[in-house]
Amino acid sequence: GERMVLFGGPCAAESYDICMETGSQVKALCEKLDISYVFKSSFDKANRTSSGSYRGPSVEGGLDILRRVKKDLQVPIVTDVHESYQCAEAAEVADVLQIPAFLCRQTDLLKAAARTGKAVKIKKGQFMAPEDMKYAVDKVRGEGNNNVFLTERGASFGYHTLVVDMRSLPIMRQYTPVIFDVTHSVQQPGGKGGSSGGQREFAPFLARAAAAAGVDGFFIETHPNPEKALSDGPNMIPLHQMEDFLRMLKRYWELHTLHH
Amino acid sequence: GERMVLFGGPCAAESYDICMETGSQVKALCEKLDISYVFKSSFDKANRTSSGSYRGPSVEGGLDILRRVKKDLQVPIVTDVHESYQCAEAAEVADVLQIPAFLCRQTDLLKAAARTGKAVKIKKGQFMAPEDMKYAVDKVRGEGNNNVFLTERGASFGYHTLVVDMRSLPIMRQYTPVIFDVTHSVQQPGGKGGSSGGQREFAPFLARAAAAAGVDGFFIETHPNPEKALSDGPNMIPLHQMEDFLRMLKRYWELHTLHH
Amino acid sequence: GERMVLFGGPCAAESYDICMETGSQVKALCEKLDISYVFKSSFDKANRTSSGSYRGPSVEGGLDILRRVKKDLQVPIVTDVHESYQCAEAAEVADVLQIPAFLCRQTDLLKAAARTGKAVKIKKGQFMAPEDMKYAVDKVRGEGNNNVFLTERGASFGYHTLVVDMRSLPIMRQYTPVIFDVTHSVQQPGGKGGSSGGQREFAPFLARAAAAAGVDGFFIETHPNPEKALSDGPNMIPLHQMEDFLRMLKRYWELHTLHH
Amino acid sequence: GERMVLFGGPCAAESYDICMETGSQVKALCEKLDISYVFKSSFDKANRTSSGSYRGPSVEGGLDILRRVKKDLQVPIVTDVHESYQCAEAAEVADVLQIPAFLCRQTDLLKAAARTGKAVKIKKGQFMAPEDMKYAVDKVRGEGNNNVFLTERGASFGYHTLVVDMRSLPIMRQYTPVIFDVTHSVQQPGGKGGSSGGQREFAPFLARAAAAAGVDGFFIETHPNPEKALSDGPNMIPLHQMEDFLRMLKRYWELHTLHH
């Protein structure tokens, strides 16, 4: 809780080069701005809207990329797990296992992640009241793993859009530290037909608001060229804008930290 | 599409006796009322709100109960699968594999279920627009399995309640047959603290409305004594009320079938 | 409660001729089908999305058209009131004063309508829980007027669309008779930029569903040529389809009446 | 846009003494903190949930209180209007006429308010998409009055609660200045049976978030003793907490102003 945390990187581990280009720049920024950095990339995108969407590298390929990035960048790694059998394998590379929002109530997955001993980062389901996330936290703690935190990424609000209820931040921080997922909070689920759209233009407004309401860190997907990204392009922050973006967040985060 | 279909039984396969008591009575009713019957029970409840909630029998125990029920009742069986590794094992017993609503976008699970060759029944996520369910259907069909249908069970509407948008029925029937899940459409997620509540009193209203709007069948959890059921008691229809309930649905279903 | 009721006519009293063409045909249909008919048209559209939208005839002109229609068609009349001063004047012509959904909490308007002694039909606000409509009913009854009923027309569901929660029908019928507003339940508020769009294709599904859930009557806007209507064209049922539409509703309404 | 603005005071003009006690303290705070102050109180509460709720002083009595407060405190006044006939009379006292959220689409009321030449403050309806508020602004401007601004106070989110969508702030600021209504954004409509409840504990989180996202000012109802207030007690900020509250808001507002 003493330092602002950033989970960031390209949505999918498309290639070692993209990961390294992104990760090295973000790492340098975080060192300059006194932010704790965790490199994020998915080795597998298991819940795309349609089969035709990019699925990510193969599991082995994706984890192998993450392993090399971790070694070469010397940063901790967070990645998603979608079924309980993946947890042990992912935990050989990752320092933090992320539970996707749709899966936040899957007891087996939560417990398998917890039992790896790695930190477990649970995204709040779009269908969940924030106070019910305490049961997800308890499922992890029940396995003897206290290194668990939650992530806000928006709630269902009619069809094809999400709304961030800022009340969720203080509610969930009663249980454990909370990360604000800038990228997926502006997602428009299924809004582009067979894939999800995004409203990247609102990302700075929501991110600042969350910083002022109070969070422990941020999750931001970024890419050297979001228009060419194979997944979630419409939501990602372009890499060259990250310095300004992080400086902005840091100002609000520090003001909050100073007074609360 | 020519006969009304009922998926029904106790929420969880608590015991062979409960399953047989429920299944034999519902089977007899369905024969009397000219309804196609598929026995439903879960061998595992993987997404309970909290760890303290009843989880169901062990996987082996639950599937074994289902196997005996199927043999002794001579009815087809539907059951849930939560991770892709379960599909093959469940398919040895089940005729229909049901994909839970939270998991309707998990590509691996949909494909694993599809590849068993069994029918796949996908519940619409509480966070999904009905038109986006066509991508879930396509994921199953993409594996060469055309025996797929969808289920309506309500959409997120603020916190702790769901709303059934009847527009979803004609939208989803454009893609494949649609079942209306009476039981979970009146669920109040997390509404009882660490478990979900229910509004059983609204079940007949929503079920009739769905029958009139047009569906291919119904999913109803029933139990000889819902107050003592180990899971989803507040939503289940008491077994002794099932005859009246099914007669009512049949009237509206027939009126619809006659004219559309 | 013994006969199905229809409130129907063109959205706005555009002209005497349109009103008479519509009203005479609907009246004849209702006589054939044993339905109680109340002619509906607005003398003023006070809450259009934008100033540029058609506002209706002038108040005097509109009421004058309604007065002639009532005399020539010999049918009761329902029309909207938007401010309390309009109630007395509208009540000289109308048999039923309708309180628009946005205004269902305006105490002065409800009381002024109640004090005319005419029937008061209150539309449920898009922002209201159905159980809170009992306070609106009580405001009318508190003025000594027991001739009050409620109307369902959808609830806010994110932006630019509504959802009909069929639970609202039995909830509100605990207090007073309930009408289902077919036309506005498929409205897409602001969905066409400066005016509201509609999803007329879902009207029969929602109307049948409401009939099966149980209502006392229907509100349907109809027009000889909806594409040319000056207001709410995208939602109105074409006049030439009304016979089939009403026959369909009557079947479900009768089935419901027979058994409940 | 250069100074932070506060609209504040007791919800209803219960008495001259309460108004003066509240207004004089808030005025002094605003002078100390370099905030522009507009005294707010309603002379009439026309849209209470139930008839039994406190309605406010009589119109004449209420306006008379406001007139004395204005003269004695030497501050501008904002008050609500509910029907078009009230605008001229209220404008004799008020410097700003506020259009309640439920009424934000009532063209006559907007135009009557606009024609007084006073500033018009329109609250966004709980049922409105933020981009559709530009039509409400245009209705005022169409009368030649450019002194118009908007207010965010939450959107319908299921029943009995609201959600503040922070995206609405930058969307609406494209059209005109925007005020964040701290008090009503934490309202729980109808949540206490015949009256509305509130979640005052979330007020500082939402207010800070709005300040960071960017607004032109705040609307805060405050009272020396909210528990004894005759209206909206559960939402109001206790008067003795206002200094800390305003200091907090000012910090985030200044940080935003400095950088954007």
PDB file of C-alpha atoms in Angstrom, chain C residues 78-199:
ATOM      1  CA  VAL C  78     -57.829   9.067 -22.752  1.00  0.00           C
ATOM      2  CA  THR C  79     -55.226  11.775 -23.103  1.00  0.00           C
ATOM      3  CA  ASP C  80     -52.042  12.899 -21.346  1.00  0.00           C
ATOM      4  CA  VAL C  81     -51.654  15.815 -18.986  1.00  0.00           C
ATOM      5  CA  HIS C  82     -48.263  17.349 -18.210  1.00  0.00           C
ATOM      6  CA  GLU C  83     -48.902  20.197 -15.808  1.00  0.00           C
ATOM      7  CA  SER C  84     -51.556  20.503 -13.163  1.00  0.00           C
ATOM      8  CA  TYR C  85     -53.286  23.469 -14.798  1.00  0.00           C
ATOM      9  CA  GLN C  86     -54.139  21.283 -17.819  1.00  0.00           C
ATOM     10  CA  CYS C  87     -56.138  18.740 -15.849  1.00  0.00           C
ATOM     11  CA  ALA C  88     -59.420  20.627 -15.534  1.00  0.00           C
ATOM     12  CA  GLU C  89     -59.455  21.605 -19.187  1.00  0.00           C
ATOM     13  CA  ALA C  90     -58.496  18.124 -20.415  1.00  0.00           C
ATOM     14  CA  ALA C  91     -61.117  16.607 -18.119  1.00  0.00           C
ATOM     15  CA  GLU C  92     -63.845  18.454 -19.981  1.00  0.00           C
ATOM     16  CA  VAL C  93     -63.136  16.139 -22.889  1.00  0.00           C
ATOM     17  CA  ALA C  94     -61.296  13.119 -21.537  1.00  0.00           C
ATOM     18  CA  ASP C  95     -62.737  10.261 -19.537  1.00  0.00           C
ATOM     19  CA  VAL C  96     -59.298   9.132 -18.482  1.00  0.00           C
ATOM     20  CA  LEU C  97     -56.334  11.382 -17.706  1.00  0.00           C
ATOM     21  CA  GLN C  98     -52.968   9.761 -18.297  1.00  0.00           C
ATOM     22  CA  ILE C  99     -49.939  10.719 -16.227  1.00  0.00           C
ATOM     23  CA  PRO C 100     -46.767  10.329 -18.304  1.00  0.00           C
ATOM     24  CA  ALA C 101     -44.056   8.054 -16.953  1.00  0.00           C
ATOM     25  CA  PHE C 102     -41.509  10.816 -16.279  1.00  0.00           C
ATOM     26  CA  LEU C 103     -44.153  12.616 -14.216  1.00  0.00           C
ATOM     27  CA  CYS C 104     -45.416   9.722 -12.108  1.00  0.00           C
ATOM     28  CA  ARG C 105     -43.934  11.233  -8.945  1.00  0.00           C
ATOM     29  CA  GLN C 106     -45.255  14.787  -9.432  1.00  0.00           C
ATOM     30  CA  THR C 107     -47.637  15.080  -6.523  1.00  0.00           C
ATOM     31  CA  ASP C 108     -49.383  18.229  -7.745  1.00  0.00           C
ATOM     32  CA  LEU C 109     -50.142  16.719 -11.121  1.00  0.00           C
ATOM     33  CA  LEU C 110     -51.456  13.468  -9.630  1.00  0.00           C
ATOM     34  CA  LYS C 111     -53.675  15.357  -7.214  1.00  0.00           C
ATOM     35  CA  ALA C 112     -54.974  17.779  -9.837  1.00  0.00           C
ATOM     36  CA  ALA C 113     -55.841  14.853 -12.076  1.00  0.00           C
ATOM     37  CA  ALA C 114     -57.470  13.030  -9.175  1.00  0.00           C
ATOM     38  CA  ARG C 115     -59.601  16.030  -8.268  1.00  0.00           C
ATOM     39  CA  THR C 116     -61.213  16.140 -11.702  1.00  0.00           C
ATOM     40  CA  GLY C 117     -63.053  12.980 -10.727  1.00  0.00           C
ATOM     41  CA  LYS C 118     -62.034  11.368 -13.994  1.00  0.00           C
ATOM     42  CA  ALA C 119     -60.185   8.070 -14.093  1.00  0.00           C
ATOM     43  CA  VAL C 120     -56.421   8.468 -13.656  1.00  0.00           C
ATOM     44  CA  LYS C 121     -54.028   6.198 -15.522  1.00  0.00           C
ATOM     45  CA  ILE C 122     -50.457   6.466 -14.225  1.00  0.00           C
ATOM     46  CA  LYS C 123     -47.562   5.175 -16.276  1.00  0.00           C
ATOM     47  CA  LYS C 124     -44.752   3.637 -14.233  1.00  0.00           C
ATOM     48  CA  GLY C 125     -41.589   5.726 -14.486  1.00  0.00           C
ATOM     49  CA  GLN C 126     -38.625   4.134 -16.235  1.00  0.00           C
ATOM     50  CA  PHE C 127     -36.753   4.821 -12.983  1.00  0.00           C
ATOM     51  CA  MET C 128     -39.307   3.332 -10.592  1.00  0.00           C
ATOM     52  CA  ALA C 129     -39.438   0.017  -8.792  1.00  0.00           C
ATOM     53  CA  PRO C 130     -42.919  -1.434  -9.312  1.00  0.00           C
ATOM     54  CA  GLU C 131     -43.624  -1.628  -5.594  1.00  0.00           C
ATOM     55  CA  ASP C 132     -43.055   2.114  -5.265  1.00  0.00           C
ATOM     56  CA  MET C 133     -45.976   2.809  -7.615  1.00  0.00           C
ATOM     57  CA  LYS C 134     -48.300   2.131  -4.710  1.00  0.00           C
ATOM     58  CA  TYR C 135     -47.412   5.599  -3.390  1.00  0.00           C
ATOM     59  CA  ALA C 136     -48.517   7.168  -6.681  1.00  0.00           C
ATOM     60  CA  VAL C 137     -51.808   5.266  -6.463  1.00  0.00           C
ATOM     61  CA  ASP C 138     -52.242   6.450  -2.893  1.00  0.00           C
ATOM     62  CA  LYS C 139     -51.737  10.068  -3.927  1.00  0.00           C
ATOM     63  CA  VAL C 140     -54.771   9.750  -6.222  1.00  0.00           C
ATOM     64  CA  ARG C 141     -56.861   7.838  -3.724  1.00  0.00           C
ATOM     65  CA  GLY C 142     -55.964  10.387  -1.073  1.00  0.00           C
ATOM     66  CA  GLU C 143     -58.042  12.877  -3.055  1.00  0.00           C
ATOM     67  CA  GLY C 144     -61.051  10.590  -2.842  1.00  0.00           C
ATOM     68  CA  ASN C 145     -60.684   9.219  -6.364  1.00  0.00           C
ATOM     69  CA  ASN C 146     -60.559   5.436  -6.493  1.00  0.00           C
ATOM     70  CA  ASN C 147     -60.673   5.172 -10.245  1.00  0.00           C
ATOM     71  CA  VAL C 148     -56.949   4.797 -10.761  1.00  0.00           C
ATOM     72  CA  PHE C 149     -54.844   2.307 -12.643  1.00  0.00           C
ATOM     73  CA  LEU C 150     -51.230   1.750 -13.547  1.00  0.00           C
ATOM     74  CA  THR C 151     -49.353   1.120 -16.765  1.00  0.00           C
ATOM     75  CA  GLU C 152     -46.159  -0.797 -17.438  1.00  0.00           C
ATOM     76  CA  ARG C 153     -43.945   0.640 -20.183  1.00  0.00           C
ATOM     77  CA  GLY C 154     -40.454  -0.600 -19.420  1.00  0.00           C
ATOM     78  CA  ALA C 155     -37.595   0.236 -17.083  1.00  0.00           C
ATOM     79  CA  SER C 156     -34.253   1.912 -17.789  1.00  0.00           C
ATOM     80  CA  PHE C 157     -31.671  -0.712 -18.771  1.00  0.00           C
ATOM     81  CA  GLY C 158     -28.395   1.010 -19.475  1.00  0.00           C
ATOM     82  CA  TYR C 159     -28.716   3.715 -22.097  1.00  0.00           C
ATOM     83  CA  HIS C 160     -30.973   3.915 -25.124  1.00  0.00           C
ATOM     84  CA  THR C 161     -33.092   0.892 -24.364  1.00  0.00           C
ATOM     85  CA  LEU C 162     -35.702  -0.298 -21.905  1.00  0.00           C
ATOM     86  CA  VAL C 163     -36.481  -3.693 -20.486  1.00  0.00           C
ATOM     87  CA  VAL C 164     -39.905  -4.930 -19.456  1.00  0.00           C
ATOM     88  CA  ASP C 165     -39.655  -6.681 -16.118  1.00  0.00           C
ATOM     89  CA  MET C 166     -42.700  -8.955 -16.149  1.00  0.00           C
ATOM     90  CA  ARG C 167     -42.522  -9.187 -12.341  1.00  0.00           C
ATOM     91  CA  SER C 168     -43.889  -5.656 -12.268  1.00  0.00           C
ATOM     92  CA  LEU C 169     -47.288  -6.833 -13.501  1.00  0.00           C
ATOM     93  CA  PRO C 170     -48.258  -9.028 -10.544  1.00  0.00           C
ATOM     94  CA  ILE C 171     -46.594  -6.584  -8.147  1.00  0.00           C
ATOM     95  CA  MET C 172     -48.606  -3.614  -9.371  1.00  0.00           C
ATOM     96  CA  ARG C 173     -51.861  -5.581  -9.722  1.00  0.00           C
ATOM     97  CA  GLN C 174     -51.773  -5.960  -5.952  1.00  0.00           C
ATOM     98  CA  TYR C 175     -52.656  -2.268  -5.793  1.00  0.00           C
ATOM     99  CA  THR C 176     -54.913  -1.612  -8.776  1.00  0.00           C
ATOM    100  CA  PRO C 177     -55.589  -2.759 -12.376  1.00  0.00           C
ATOM    101  CA  VAL C 178     -52.620  -2.701 -14.735  1.00  0.00           C
ATOM    102  CA  ILE C 179     -52.396  -1.904 -18.436  1.00  0.00           C
ATOM    103  CA  PHE C 180     -49.488  -3.019 -20.599  1.00  0.00           C
ATOM    104  CA  ASP C 181     -48.217  -0.311 -22.925  1.00  0.00           C
ATOM    105  CA  VAL C 182     -47.144  -2.255 -25.986  1.00  0.00           C
ATOM    106  CA  THR C 183     -45.960   0.770 -27.904  1.00  0.00           C
ATOM    107  CA  HIS C 184     -43.606   2.435 -25.469  1.00  0.00           C
ATOM    108  CA  SER C 185     -42.219  -0.801 -24.066  1.00  0.00           C
ATOM    109  CA  VAL C 186     -40.337  -1.199 -27.346  1.00  0.00           C
ATOM    110  CA  GLN C 187     -39.143   2.395 -27.457  1.00  0.00           C
ATOM    111  CA  GLN C 188     -35.413   3.089 -27.743  1.00  0.00           C
ATOM    112  CA  PRO C 189     -35.062   6.403 -25.865  1.00  0.00           C
ATOM    113  CA  GLY C 190     -32.955   8.892 -27.766  1.00  0.00           C
ATOM    114  CA  GLY C 191     -31.797   5.997 -29.913  1.00  0.00           C
ATOM    115  CA  LYS C 192     -32.122   7.926 -33.163  1.00  0.00           C
ATOM    116  CA  GLY C 193     -30.173  11.030 -32.140  1.00  0.00           C
ATOM    117  CA  GLY C 194     -32.619  13.848 -31.471  1.00  0.00           C
ATOM    118  CA  SER C 195     -35.649  11.540 -31.354  1.00  0.00           C
ATOM    119  CA  SER C 196     -36.522   8.131 -29.970  1.00  0.00           C
ATOM    120  CA  GLY C 197     -36.344   4.993 -32.037  1.00  0.00           C
ATOM    121  CA  GLY C 198     -38.293   1.791 -31.660  1.00  0.00           C
ATOM    122  CA  GLN C 199     -38.253  -1.944 -32.037  1.00  0.00           C
TER     123      GLN C 199
END
